[in-house]
Amino acid sequence: MPRKGSIQKLSNELLKDILDHIEADPERSVSIDRRAYLSVESFRLPSPPLPSQAQDIGNFRLTCQRFAELGIPHQFTRVATRFSRAGLQRLEKIASRPNLAKHTKKFSYLIPFFYVEGRERVGELLHHANGDLQTLDASFFERKAEAQRSIVRSGEDLRVLKKAMMAFRSLQHVQILRLQDEADRSLLDYLHENDGAAFRLVDLKWTPACTHALRTVGEALAEVRSPFTRFSGPMMNPQSVLALKKSIPHTISVLSERLTCLELHFDDPVDLNARMKDLSPLFKLIFASARNMQAVHIGFPSRQPLDLDLEEIFHNIHWEKLRAFGVQAWRLSAEEIISLARRHSKTLRGLRLRDVQLKDGSMWKDVLAMLRAEMELLDWVSLRRIDYSSHFDEVWGDSMEVPDYPPGGASDSDEEDDFHAHVDLEDDVFESEDEYSDGDSDERSNADTDHGPDANELALSPDTPASLPFCTCSRSSFPATADDLGDNGRFVVYQQRKSWEKWVIGRCPEHTL
């Protein structure tokens, strides 16, 4: 019998509130059309709970059977699994317990670089490294390489993934992330700094790892008819997607029909235009099949914007339910942007044009004028790092990276960039370099920059309302027309693009132009 005043006398509702103070409600989600959706739900990495939080939840669940049941959603609504023997064993244990698996709504698959067969001689590399890698243990990498080969050859990962996807009957969101631990990062840094002889001994590739993950996850989802509707891949490789097209073409069509949200960011700039053009028919198949699409984001490396017509990817498709749309790092004409926005003017709540470079002959004021005049439901627009293509080439043409901060050190926040605010999802985001890195936390990063952890993210929520109950626009401070925006057709400075974002959605009922 519980004693008077015992915690066990508290109602389930109060106990859940207590758990929420330890760790936020795991079932609370961000709406898909909020600007923060693509950031929070799809590109950010699943941050592990603080050790104290995990221990507190675990201790709470050990108290009694009732507490054990109440704590399950805080541990199993979001499941992150490494591609490793231990990771797959843990996933199978979760899938074998229906009382746990029924709560899983988001599955994140953490994939390391794959060792190239015959070039995993880490021991020899460390021997010749002259002490540069003295902190690394060759046996650690050799065990990892052997485990990778064993898992792939035996098909153990596919078997466990099928079992898990079958068990996760409430699954909504699937995410594939690239994984690096500190040892991997040290080894990869050394290889890149000492190419040539070093790569003859050891070589790690992302393309085969990404290809294998896409194929096995795709097969598992399709075979068990998973209820998932959202997919995120913040470090996709064009070659991997091409390989997927050849290996499981029917699976792609089946899975696409279920999609309401798709976020893909391609990170490999090698032959990017040609490879994405090769993928054009596949995108047509995916987008034509995904009739219930609500949010889409397709992005490329900021340092190398894609130079391909927008409709080579989107094929003039109209989605009746689309609420958020985003592209990143693309050379486009004003008319291309206007045409796609106009197609979805009756439903679109959020628009992200991050790192978009307008081609010669186009002006941003034409795009902005159309958005302000015709996009009546638009709650937010993100113009982070927009510019003109010729100016971008002048400034960054010889650079390997485009910095996250604008010239002069100014910074801003994309907290109004709610790409995910109008679709309910679980919360995750990828960091500035799009990788899951053990020990790293988005909480330690500054989101208030043009290149912070939100720099490549989408989100969807009306932080800046499209309409207000009374006039607050201070009409005299707003440019009257697009011609007053100061667009010179040559370059865009940080202060301009921030004021332009506000101008596009800053209309009020009394002073609509």
Short mmCIF file of C-alpha atoms in Angstrom, two decimals:
data_model
loop_
_atom_site.label_atom_id
_atom_site.label_comp_id
_atom_site.label_asym_id
_atom_site.label_seq_id
_atom_site.Cartn_x
_atom_site.Cartn_y
_atom_site.Cartn_z
CA MET A 1 0.00 0.00 0.00
CA PRO A 2 1.43 3.41 -0.94
CA ARG A 3 1.96 5.61 2.08
CA LYS A 4 0.13 8.91 2.50
CA GLY A 5 1.77 11.55 0.34
CA SER A 6 3.50 8.95 -1.85
CA ILE A 7 4.28 9.94 -5.44
CA GLN A 8 2.38 6.85 -6.51
CA LYS A 9 -0.85 8.57 -5.47
CA LEU A 10 -0.39 11.22 -8.15
CA SER A 11 -2.55 10.97 -11.25
CA ASN A 12 -1.07 9.87 -14.57
CA GLU A 13 -1.58 13.39 -15.92
CA LEU A 14 0.56 14.92 -13.16
CA LEU A 15 3.23 12.28 -13.60
CA LYS A 16 3.37 13.02 -17.32
CA ASP A 17 3.82 16.70 -16.54
CA ILE A 18 6.73 15.79 -14.28
CA LEU A 19 8.30 13.72 -17.06
CA ASP A 20 7.85 16.63 -19.45
CA HIS A 21 9.97 18.77 -17.14
CA ILE A 22 12.72 16.16 -17.31
CA GLU A 23 12.45 15.80 -21.08
CA ALA A 24 10.02 17.65 -23.37
CA ASP A 25 6.94 15.76 -24.49
CA PRO A 26 8.28 13.36 -27.14
CA GLU A 27 4.96 13.28 -28.94
CA ARG A 28 4.74 17.04 -29.33
CA SER A 29 5.53 17.90 -32.92
CA VAL A 30 6.21 20.86 -35.15
CA SER A 31 3.67 21.68 -37.83
CA ILE A 32 4.94 20.98 -41.33
CA ASP A 33 4.44 24.44 -42.73
CA ARG A 34 6.37 26.19 -40.00
CA ARG A 35 9.71 27.60 -40.98
CA ALA A 36 11.32 25.50 -38.25
CA TYR A 37 9.91 22.21 -39.51
CA LEU A 38 12.64 21.30 -41.97
CA SER A 39 15.22 22.40 -39.48
CA VAL A 40 13.81 20.80 -36.41
CA GLU A 41 12.16 17.75 -37.84
CA SER A 42 14.28 16.64 -40.69
CA PHE A 43 17.77 18.05 -40.87
CA ARG A 44 18.82 18.34 -37.29
CA LEU A 45 20.36 15.27 -35.85
CA PRO A 46 18.63 13.41 -33.08
CA SER A 47 20.39 14.93 -30.09
CA PRO A 48 20.89 12.32 -27.40
CA PRO A 49 19.32 13.23 -24.08
CA LEU A 50 21.64 14.53 -21.41
CA PRO A 51 23.01 11.67 -19.26
CA SER A 52 21.11 12.98 -16.26
CA GLN A 53 17.84 13.07 -18.24
CA ALA A 54 18.25 9.54 -19.57
CA GLN A 55 19.14 8.28 -16.09
CA ASP A 56 16.20 10.08 -14.50
CA ILE A 57 13.75 8.62 -17.03
CA GLY A 58 15.31 5.17 -16.61
CA ASN A 59 15.13 5.35 -12.83
CA PHE A 60 11.53 6.54 -13.03
CA ARG A 61 10.61 3.53 -15.17
CA LEU A 62 12.30 1.14 -12.72
CA THR A 63 10.08 2.29 -9.85
CA CYS A 64 7.05 0.16 -10.65
CA GLN A 65 5.08 -1.28 -13.54
CA ARG A 66 2.82 1.77 -13.76
CA PHE A 67 5.77 4.16 -13.98
CA ALA A 68 7.48 1.88 -16.48
CA GLU A 69 4.51 2.20 -18.82
CA LEU A 70 4.23 5.96 -18.38
CA GLY A 71 7.89 6.48 -19.26
CA ILE A 72 7.91 4.42 -22.45
CA PRO A 73 7.01 7.28 -24.86
CA HIS A 74 9.90 9.36 -23.52
CA GLN A 75 12.33 6.62 -24.52
CA PHE A 76 10.85 5.08 -27.63
CA THR A 77 8.83 7.66 -29.60
CA ARG A 78 12.07 8.46 -31.42
CA VAL A 79 14.45 5.60 -32.14
CA ALA A 80 17.95 6.18 -33.51
CA THR A 81 19.92 3.14 -34.68
CA ARG A 82 23.54 2.86 -35.73
CA PHE A 83 24.61 0.60 -38.57
CA SER A 84 26.59 -1.73 -36.29
CA ARG A 85 26.13 -5.09 -34.61
CA ALA A 86 25.25 -3.47 -31.30
CA GLY A 87 22.90 -0.98 -32.93
CA LEU A 88 21.01 -3.64 -34.87
CA GLN A 89 20.78 -5.89 -31.81
CA ARG A 90 19.23 -3.04 -29.82
CA LEU A 91 16.79 -2.30 -32.66
CA GLU A 92 15.73 -5.94 -32.77
CA LYS A 93 15.11 -5.97 -29.03
CA ILE A 94 12.85 -2.92 -29.33
CA ALA A 95 11.01 -4.45 -32.29
CA SER A 96 10.48 -7.66 -30.31
CA ARG A 97 8.53 -5.79 -27.62
CA PRO A 98 5.20 -4.54 -28.99
CA ASN A 99 4.55 -2.39 -25.91
CA LEU A 100 7.68 -0.37 -26.84
CA ALA A 101 7.55 -0.50 -30.63
CA LYS A 102 3.97 0.76 -30.84
CA HIS A 103 5.13 4.19 -29.62
CA THR A 104 7.83 4.74 -32.25
CA LYS A 105 6.95 7.56 -34.64
CA LYS A 106 10.37 8.55 -35.90
CA PHE A 107 13.23 6.29 -36.98
CA SER A 108 16.72 7.69 -37.59
CA TYR A 109 19.28 5.39 -39.22
CA LEU A 110 22.87 6.45 -38.53
CA ILE A 111 25.25 5.26 -41.24
CA PRO A 112 29.06 5.45 -41.09
CA PHE A 113 31.38 5.65 -44.09
CA PHE A 114 32.00 2.22 -45.61
CA TYR A 115 35.52 0.83 -45.93
CA VAL A 116 36.58 0.02 -49.47
CA GLU A 117 37.29 -3.71 -49.59
CA GLY A 118 41.03 -4.39 -49.72
CA ARG A 119 41.82 -0.91 -48.42
CA GLU A 120 41.14 -1.23 -44.73
CA ARG A 121 44.77 -1.71 -43.66
CA VAL A 122 44.57 0.75 -40.79
CA GLY A 123 47.39 -0.90 -38.89
CA GLU A 124 49.84 -0.23 -41.72
CA LEU A 125 48.61 3.32 -42.05
CA LEU A 126 49.11 4.04 -38.35
CA HIS A 127 52.58 2.52 -38.51
CA HIS A 128 53.58 4.96 -41.27
CA ALA A 129 51.79 7.98 -39.76
CA ASN A 130 54.84 9.15 -37.80
CA GLY A 131 52.84 9.65 -34.63
CA ASP A 132 50.15 11.81 -36.22
CA LEU A 133 47.53 9.16 -35.36
CA GLN A 134 49.10 7.81 -32.19
CA THR A 135 45.86 8.18 -30.22
CA LEU A 136 44.01 5.80 -32.56
CA ASP A 137 43.70 2.05 -32.04
CA ALA A 138 44.06 0.03 -35.25
CA SER A 139 42.05 -2.87 -33.83
CA PHE A 140 39.05 -0.56 -33.35
CA PHE A 141 38.90 0.22 -37.08
CA GLU A 142 39.66 -3.35 -38.11
CA ARG A 143 36.76 -4.65 -36.01
CA LYS A 144 34.50 -2.00 -37.49
CA ALA A 145 35.50 -2.86 -41.07
CA GLU A 146 34.96 -6.58 -40.45
CA ALA A 147 31.57 -5.91 -38.87
CA GLN A 148 30.50 -3.86 -41.89
CA ARG A 149 31.45 -6.65 -44.31
CA SER A 150 29.74 -9.28 -42.17
CA ILE A 151 26.48 -7.33 -41.81
CA VAL A 152 26.25 -6.57 -45.54
CA ARG A 153 27.12 -10.09 -46.69
CA SER A 154 24.76 -11.80 -44.26
CA GLY A 155 21.87 -9.42 -44.88
CA GLU A 156 21.48 -9.05 -41.11
CA ASP A 157 20.64 -5.36 -41.38
CA LEU A 158 17.84 -5.93 -43.90
CA ARG A 159 16.35 -8.70 -41.74
CA VAL A 160 16.32 -6.51 -38.63
CA LEU A 161 15.05 -3.46 -40.52
CA LYS A 162 12.11 -5.45 -41.88
CA LYS A 163 11.28 -6.69 -38.40
CA ALA A 164 11.48 -3.18 -36.97
CA MET A 165 9.44 -1.53 -39.71
CA MET A 166 6.79 -4.21 -39.23
CA ALA A 167 6.70 -3.53 -35.50
CA PHE A 168 6.63 0.29 -35.81
CA ARG A 169 2.95 0.55 -36.67
CA SER A 170 2.78 4.25 -35.70
CA LEU A 171 5.84 5.24 -37.73
CA GLN A 172 5.58 8.64 -39.42
CA HIS A 173 9.08 9.85 -40.21
CA VAL A 174 12.18 8.04 -41.54
CA GLN A 175 15.55 9.75 -41.60
CA ILE A 176 18.94 8.59 -42.93
CA LEU A 177 21.95 10.38 -41.45
CA ARG A 178 25.68 10.16 -41.91
CA LEU A 179 27.53 9.14 -38.76
CA GLN A 180 31.04 10.04 -37.64
CA ASP A 181 32.62 9.44 -34.28
CA GLU A 182 35.80 11.20 -33.19
CA ALA A 183 38.05 8.33 -34.27
CA ASP A 184 36.48 8.26 -37.75
CA ARG A 185 36.86 12.00 -38.06
CA SER A 186 40.56 11.90 -37.11
CA LEU A 187 41.21 9.13 -39.62
CA LEU A 188 39.31 10.88 -42.43
CA ASP A 189 41.07 14.18 -41.75
CA TYR A 190 44.44 12.44 -41.98
CA LEU A 191 43.48 10.70 -45.24
CA HIS A 192 42.40 13.97 -46.85
CA GLU A 193 45.57 15.71 -45.72
CA ASN A 194 47.80 12.86 -46.91
CA ASP A 195 46.13 11.57 -50.04
CA GLY A 196 48.01 9.34 -52.44
CA ALA A 197 49.92 6.71 -50.48
CA ALA A 198 47.49 6.89 -47.56
CA PHE A 199 44.47 6.04 -49.74
CA ARG A 200 46.24 2.96 -51.06
CA LEU A 201 46.15 1.57 -47.55
CA VAL A 202 42.82 2.87 -46.26
CA ASP A 203 39.81 4.34 -48.04
CA LEU A 204 36.35 5.15 -46.73
CA LYS A 205 33.46 6.07 -49.04
CA TRP A 206 30.06 7.59 -48.36
CA THR A 207 28.48 6.64 -51.70
CA PRO A 208 28.31 2.84 -51.08
CA ALA A 209 27.16 3.44 -47.51
CA CYS A 210 24.37 5.79 -48.62
CA THR A 211 23.37 3.42 -51.43
CA HIS A 212 23.15 0.44 -49.11
CA ALA A 213 21.15 2.34 -46.51
CA LEU A 214 18.65 3.64 -49.06
CA ARG A 215 18.17 0.20 -50.60
CA THR A 216 17.71 -1.71 -47.35
CA VAL A 217 15.47 0.87 -45.68
CA GLY A 218 13.42 1.20 -48.88
CA GLU A 219 12.95 -2.55 -49.21
CA ALA A 220 11.97 -2.87 -45.54
CA LEU A 221 9.43 -0.04 -45.70
CA ALA A 222 7.84 -1.32 -48.90
CA GLU A 223 7.66 -4.98 -47.90
CA VAL A 224 5.86 -4.38 -44.61
CA ARG A 225 3.67 -1.59 -46.00
CA SER A 226 4.87 0.87 -43.37
CA PRO A 227 2.51 3.76 -42.54
CA PHE A 228 5.36 6.32 -42.72
CA THR A 229 4.68 9.48 -44.75
CA ARG A 230 7.86 11.57 -44.32
CA PHE A 231 11.42 10.99 -45.43
CA SER A 232 14.53 13.08 -44.76
CA GLY A 233 18.00 12.69 -46.19
CA PRO A 234 20.28 15.63 -45.38
CA MET A 235 23.41 14.04 -46.87
CA MET A 236 22.20 12.32 -50.01
CA ASN A 237 24.52 11.29 -52.80
CA PRO A 238 23.25 11.56 -56.41
CA GLN A 239 25.03 8.33 -57.38
CA SER A 240 23.30 6.49 -54.54
CA VAL A 241 19.88 7.66 -55.67
CA LEU A 242 20.69 6.65 -59.24
CA ALA A 243 21.70 3.20 -58.02
CA LEU A 244 18.44 2.96 -56.10
CA LYS A 245 16.52 3.71 -59.28
CA LYS A 246 18.13 0.72 -60.95
CA SER A 247 17.92 -1.74 -58.06
CA ILE A 248 14.37 -1.19 -56.71
CA PRO A 249 12.40 0.91 -59.24
CA HIS A 250 9.00 -0.49 -58.24
CA THR A 251 9.71 0.13 -54.55
CA ILE A 252 10.32 3.83 -55.22
CA SER A 253 6.91 4.22 -56.83
CA VAL A 254 5.14 2.41 -53.99
CA LEU A 255 6.85 4.45 -51.30
CA SER A 256 6.34 7.76 -53.11
CA GLU A 257 2.56 7.36 -53.04
CA ARG A 258 2.64 7.62 -49.25
CA LEU A 259 4.76 10.75 -48.98
CA THR A 260 3.44 13.96 -47.50
CA CYS A 261 6.87 15.43 -46.80
CA LEU A 262 10.23 14.98 -48.53
CA GLU A 263 13.50 16.72 -47.65
CA LEU A 264 16.65 15.91 -49.58
CA HIS A 265 19.98 17.69 -49.50
CA PHE A 266 22.65 16.52 -51.95
CA ASP A 267 26.15 17.08 -50.66
CA ASP A 268 28.43 15.81 -53.46
CA PRO A 269 29.27 18.60 -55.94
CA VAL A 270 31.11 16.35 -58.43
CA ASP A 271 29.37 16.46 -61.83
CA LEU A 272 26.32 17.76 -59.97
CA ASN A 273 24.45 19.19 -62.97
CA ALA A 274 24.87 16.07 -65.09
CA ARG A 275 23.95 13.69 -62.28
CA MET A 276 20.86 15.62 -61.27
CA LYS A 277 19.76 15.76 -64.90
CA ASP A 278 20.09 11.96 -64.97
CA LEU A 279 17.82 11.88 -61.93
CA SER A 280 15.16 14.02 -63.60
CA PRO A 281 12.94 11.08 -64.70
CA LEU A 282 13.11 9.62 -61.19
CA PHE A 283 12.02 12.90 -59.62
CA LYS A 284 9.12 13.03 -62.06
CA LEU A 285 8.04 9.56 -60.95
CA ILE A 286 8.35 10.42 -57.26
CA PHE A 287 6.60 13.78 -57.42
CA ALA A 288 3.82 12.59 -59.70
CA SER A 289 3.13 9.66 -57.37
CA ALA A 290 3.18 11.80 -54.20
CA ARG A 291 -0.23 13.36 -54.72
CA ASN A 292 -0.63 14.23 -51.02
CA MET A 293 2.62 16.15 -50.73
CA GLN A 294 2.51 18.94 -48.14
CA ALA A 295 6.18 19.94 -47.79
CA VAL A 296 9.17 19.62 -50.14
CA HIS A 297 12.76 20.74 -49.84
CA ILE A 298 15.54 19.98 -52.33
CA GLY A 299 18.98 21.42 -51.60
CA PHE A 300 22.55 21.39 -52.89
CA PRO A 301 25.97 22.53 -51.64
CA SER A 302 26.07 26.27 -51.02
CA ARG A 303 29.53 26.42 -52.57
CA GLN A 304 28.24 24.97 -55.87
CA PRO A 305 24.67 25.93 -56.72
CA LEU A 306 22.87 23.66 -59.14
CA ASP A 307 22.62 25.10 -62.64
CA LEU A 308 19.59 23.29 -63.99
CA ASP A 309 16.08 24.45 -64.85
CA LEU A 310 13.75 24.16 -61.88
CA GLU A 311 11.27 22.11 -63.84
CA GLU A 312 13.95 19.53 -64.72
CA ILE A 313 13.34 18.41 -61.14
CA PHE A 314 9.73 19.46 -60.44
CA HIS A 315 8.23 18.86 -63.93
CA ASN A 316 5.44 21.45 -63.64
CA ILE A 317 3.69 19.25 -61.08
CA HIS A 318 0.97 20.86 -58.97
CA TRP A 319 0.32 19.54 -55.46
CA GLU A 320 -3.12 20.45 -54.20
CA LYS A 321 -2.07 20.24 -50.53
CA LEU A 322 1.40 21.80 -50.67
CA ARG A 323 1.97 24.10 -47.70
CA ALA A 324 5.75 24.53 -47.64
CA PHE A 325 8.29 24.56 -50.44
CA GLY A 326 12.02 25.07 -50.29
CA VAL A 327 15.09 24.95 -52.49
CA GLN A 328 18.69 25.65 -51.61
CA ALA A 329 21.73 26.58 -53.72
CA TRP A 330 20.21 26.88 -57.19
CA ARG A 331 20.80 29.23 -60.13
CA LEU A 332 17.34 30.26 -61.29
CA SER A 333 15.51 32.89 -63.27
CA ALA A 334 12.84 35.03 -61.66
CA GLU A 335 10.22 33.53 -63.92
CA GLU A 336 10.99 29.99 -62.74
CA ILE A 337 10.39 30.95 -59.12
CA ILE A 338 7.29 32.95 -59.95
CA SER A 339 5.80 30.13 -62.02
CA LEU A 340 6.17 27.50 -59.30
CA ALA A 341 4.91 29.83 -56.55
CA ARG A 342 1.93 30.87 -58.65
CA ARG A 343 1.01 27.20 -59.20
CA HIS A 344 0.63 26.82 -55.45
CA SER A 345 -0.61 30.29 -54.51
CA LYS A 346 -3.85 28.91 -53.04
CA THR A 347 -2.13 26.65 -50.47
CA LEU A 348 1.48 27.71 -49.88
CA ARG A 349 2.20 28.96 -46.36
CA GLY A 350 6.01 28.91 -46.37
CA LEU A 351 8.63 29.47 -49.07
CA ARG A 352 12.37 28.95 -48.69
CA LEU A 353 14.76 30.25 -51.36
CA ARG A 354 18.01 29.76 -49.51
CA ASP A 355 21.25 30.39 -51.43
CA VAL A 356 19.28 30.96 -54.64
CA GLN A 357 21.29 32.93 -57.20
CA LEU A 358 19.27 34.81 -59.82
CA LYS A 359 20.55 34.55 -63.37
CA ASP A 360 21.40 37.50 -65.59
CA GLY A 361 18.30 39.30 -66.83
CA SER A 362 16.30 38.59 -63.67
CA MET A 363 15.68 40.83 -60.67
CA TRP A 364 14.66 39.92 -57.14
CA LYS A 365 12.15 42.77 -56.99
CA ASP A 366 10.04 40.98 -59.61
CA VAL A 367 9.92 37.83 -57.49
CA LEU A 368 9.15 39.77 -54.33
CA ALA A 369 6.41 41.83 -55.96
CA MET A 370 4.64 38.69 -57.12
CA LEU A 371 4.94 37.01 -53.72
CA ARG A 372 3.52 40.05 -51.92
CA ALA A 373 0.69 40.60 -54.37
CA GLU A 374 -0.44 37.04 -55.09
CA MET A 375 0.58 34.73 -52.22
CA GLU A 376 -2.23 35.59 -49.84
CA LEU A 377 -1.64 32.66 -47.46
CA LEU A 378 2.13 33.07 -47.21
CA ASP A 379 3.17 33.16 -43.54
CA TRP A 380 6.94 33.30 -44.04
CA VAL A 381 9.62 33.50 -46.67
CA SER A 382 13.31 32.73 -46.21
CA LEU A 383 15.83 34.53 -48.41
CA ARG A 384 18.98 33.55 -46.56
CA ARG A 385 22.13 34.22 -48.61
CA ILE A 386 20.24 35.02 -51.81
CA ASP A 387 22.23 36.92 -54.43
CA TYR A 388 22.79 37.34 -58.15
CA SER A 389 24.65 34.58 -59.95
CA SER A 390 27.33 36.80 -61.48
CA HIS A 391 28.11 38.46 -58.14
CA PHE A 392 28.23 35.09 -56.39
CA ASP A 393 30.83 33.91 -58.91
CA GLU A 394 32.89 37.06 -58.44
CA VAL A 395 32.96 36.70 -54.67
CA TRP A 396 33.02 32.94 -54.14
CA GLY A 397 34.09 31.48 -57.48
CA ASP A 398 37.47 30.28 -56.18
CA SER A 399 36.30 29.36 -52.69
CA MET A 400 35.70 25.83 -51.44
CA GLU A 401 33.13 26.94 -48.89
CA VAL A 402 30.58 29.73 -48.57
CA PRO A 403 30.76 31.01 -44.98
CA ASP A 404 27.71 30.93 -42.76
CA TYR A 405 28.00 34.58 -41.77
CA PRO A 406 27.42 37.55 -44.07
CA PRO A 407 30.18 40.08 -44.73
CA GLY A 408 30.65 42.47 -41.83
CA GLY A 409 29.75 39.89 -39.20
CA ALA A 410 26.01 40.57 -39.13
CA SER A 411 23.84 37.63 -38.26
CA ASP A 412 20.22 36.75 -38.08
CA SER A 413 17.90 34.06 -36.97
CA ASP A 414 15.69 31.86 -39.05
CA GLU A 415 13.35 31.19 -36.21
CA GLU A 416 10.52 32.58 -38.34
CA ASP A 417 11.50 30.27 -41.16
CA ASP A 418 8.80 27.76 -40.36
CA PHE A 419 8.98 25.22 -43.12
CA HIS A 420 7.52 22.54 -40.89
CA ALA A 421 4.87 24.44 -38.99
CA HIS A 422 1.85 23.07 -40.79
CA VAL A 423 2.63 19.36 -40.64
CA ASP A 424 3.04 17.44 -37.42
CA LEU A 425 6.44 15.79 -37.09
CA GLU A 426 8.93 14.76 -34.50
CA ASP A 427 11.84 17.06 -33.66
CA ASP A 428 15.32 16.70 -35.14
CA VAL A 429 17.71 18.89 -37.14
CA PHE A 430 21.04 18.45 -38.84
CA GLU A 431 24.02 20.53 -37.94
CA SER A 432 25.87 23.02 -40.08
CA GLU A 433 27.90 20.31 -41.77
CA ASP A 434 24.93 17.95 -42.09
CA GLU A 435 26.46 15.11 -40.12
CA TYR A 436 25.62 13.21 -36.99
CA SER A 437 28.67 13.50 -34.80
CA ASP A 438 28.90 11.80 -31.45
CA GLY A 439 29.27 14.25 -28.62
CA ASP A 440 28.08 17.23 -30.63
CA SER A 441 24.95 19.12 -29.70
CA ASP A 442 22.94 21.70 -31.57
CA GLU A 443 22.29 23.35 -28.23
CA ARG A 444 25.89 24.58 -28.16
CA SER A 445 25.63 26.18 -31.59
CA ASN A 446 24.47 29.68 -32.44
CA ALA A 447 21.34 29.48 -34.51
CA ASP A 448 21.27 33.21 -35.02
CA THR A 449 23.50 33.29 -38.09
CA ASP A 450 23.30 32.88 -41.82
CA HIS A 451 25.33 29.72 -41.39
CA GLY A 452 24.51 28.32 -38.00
CA PRO A 453 22.81 24.97 -37.40
CA ASP A 454 19.63 26.26 -39.05
CA ALA A 455 21.46 27.34 -42.19
CA ASN A 456 20.29 24.38 -44.25
CA GLU A 457 16.96 23.80 -42.60
CA LEU A 458 13.33 24.30 -43.47
CA ALA A 459 10.44 24.97 -41.18
CA LEU A 460 6.80 25.84 -41.45
CA SER A 461 4.92 28.01 -38.97
CA PRO A 462 3.40 31.50 -39.06
CA ASP A 463 5.79 33.40 -36.80
CA THR A 464 5.02 36.49 -38.85
CA PRO A 465 1.26 36.47 -39.53
CA ALA A 466 0.07 37.15 -43.04
CA SER A 467 -2.84 39.17 -41.69
CA LEU A 468 -3.31 41.19 -38.53
CA PRO A 469 -6.49 42.19 -36.65
CA PHE A 470 -5.54 45.86 -36.91
CA CYS A 471 -2.93 47.94 -38.69
CA THR A 472 0.57 47.76 -37.20
CA CYS A 473 2.58 48.15 -40.35
CA SER A 474 3.67 51.76 -39.83
CA ARG A 475 2.86 52.46 -43.43
CA SER A 476 5.37 55.24 -43.82
CA SER A 477 8.29 52.91 -42.98
CA PHE A 478 7.36 50.30 -45.57
CA PRO A 479 8.44 50.61 -49.21
CA ALA A 480 5.33 51.42 -51.20
CA THR A 481 6.23 49.23 -54.19
CA ALA A 482 8.88 46.72 -55.23
CA ASP A 483 10.68 49.52 -57.07
CA ASP A 484 11.38 51.09 -53.67
CA LEU A 485 13.16 48.00 -52.28
CA GLY A 486 16.59 49.12 -53.42
CA ASP A 487 17.22 46.12 -55.66
CA ASN A 488 20.10 47.10 -57.96
CA GLY A 489 20.06 43.85 -59.97
CA ARG A 490 23.73 43.18 -59.19
CA PHE A 491 24.05 42.03 -55.57
CA VAL A 492 22.04 41.64 -52.36
CA VAL A 493 23.37 42.67 -48.95
CA TYR A 494 22.33 41.14 -45.67
CA GLN A 495 20.24 44.07 -44.46
CA GLN A 496 18.29 44.13 -47.73
CA ARG A 497 17.25 40.53 -47.76
CA LYS A 498 16.04 40.69 -44.14
CA SER A 499 13.91 43.73 -44.87
CA TRP A 500 12.64 42.07 -48.05
CA GLU A 501 11.46 39.03 -46.06
CA LYS A 502 9.41 41.32 -43.84
CA TRP A 503 8.10 43.36 -46.76
CA VAL A 504 6.77 40.30 -48.58
CA ILE A 505 4.60 39.21 -45.65
CA GLY A 506 4.20 42.62 -43.99
CA ARG A 507 0.88 43.54 -45.56
CA CYS A 508 -2.10 44.40 -43.40
CA PRO A 509 -5.85 44.44 -44.15
CA GLU A 510 -6.01 48.24 -44.25
CA HIS A 511 -2.97 48.91 -46.40
CA THR A 512 -2.80 45.96 -48.81
CA LEU A 513 -1.23 47.21 -52.04
#
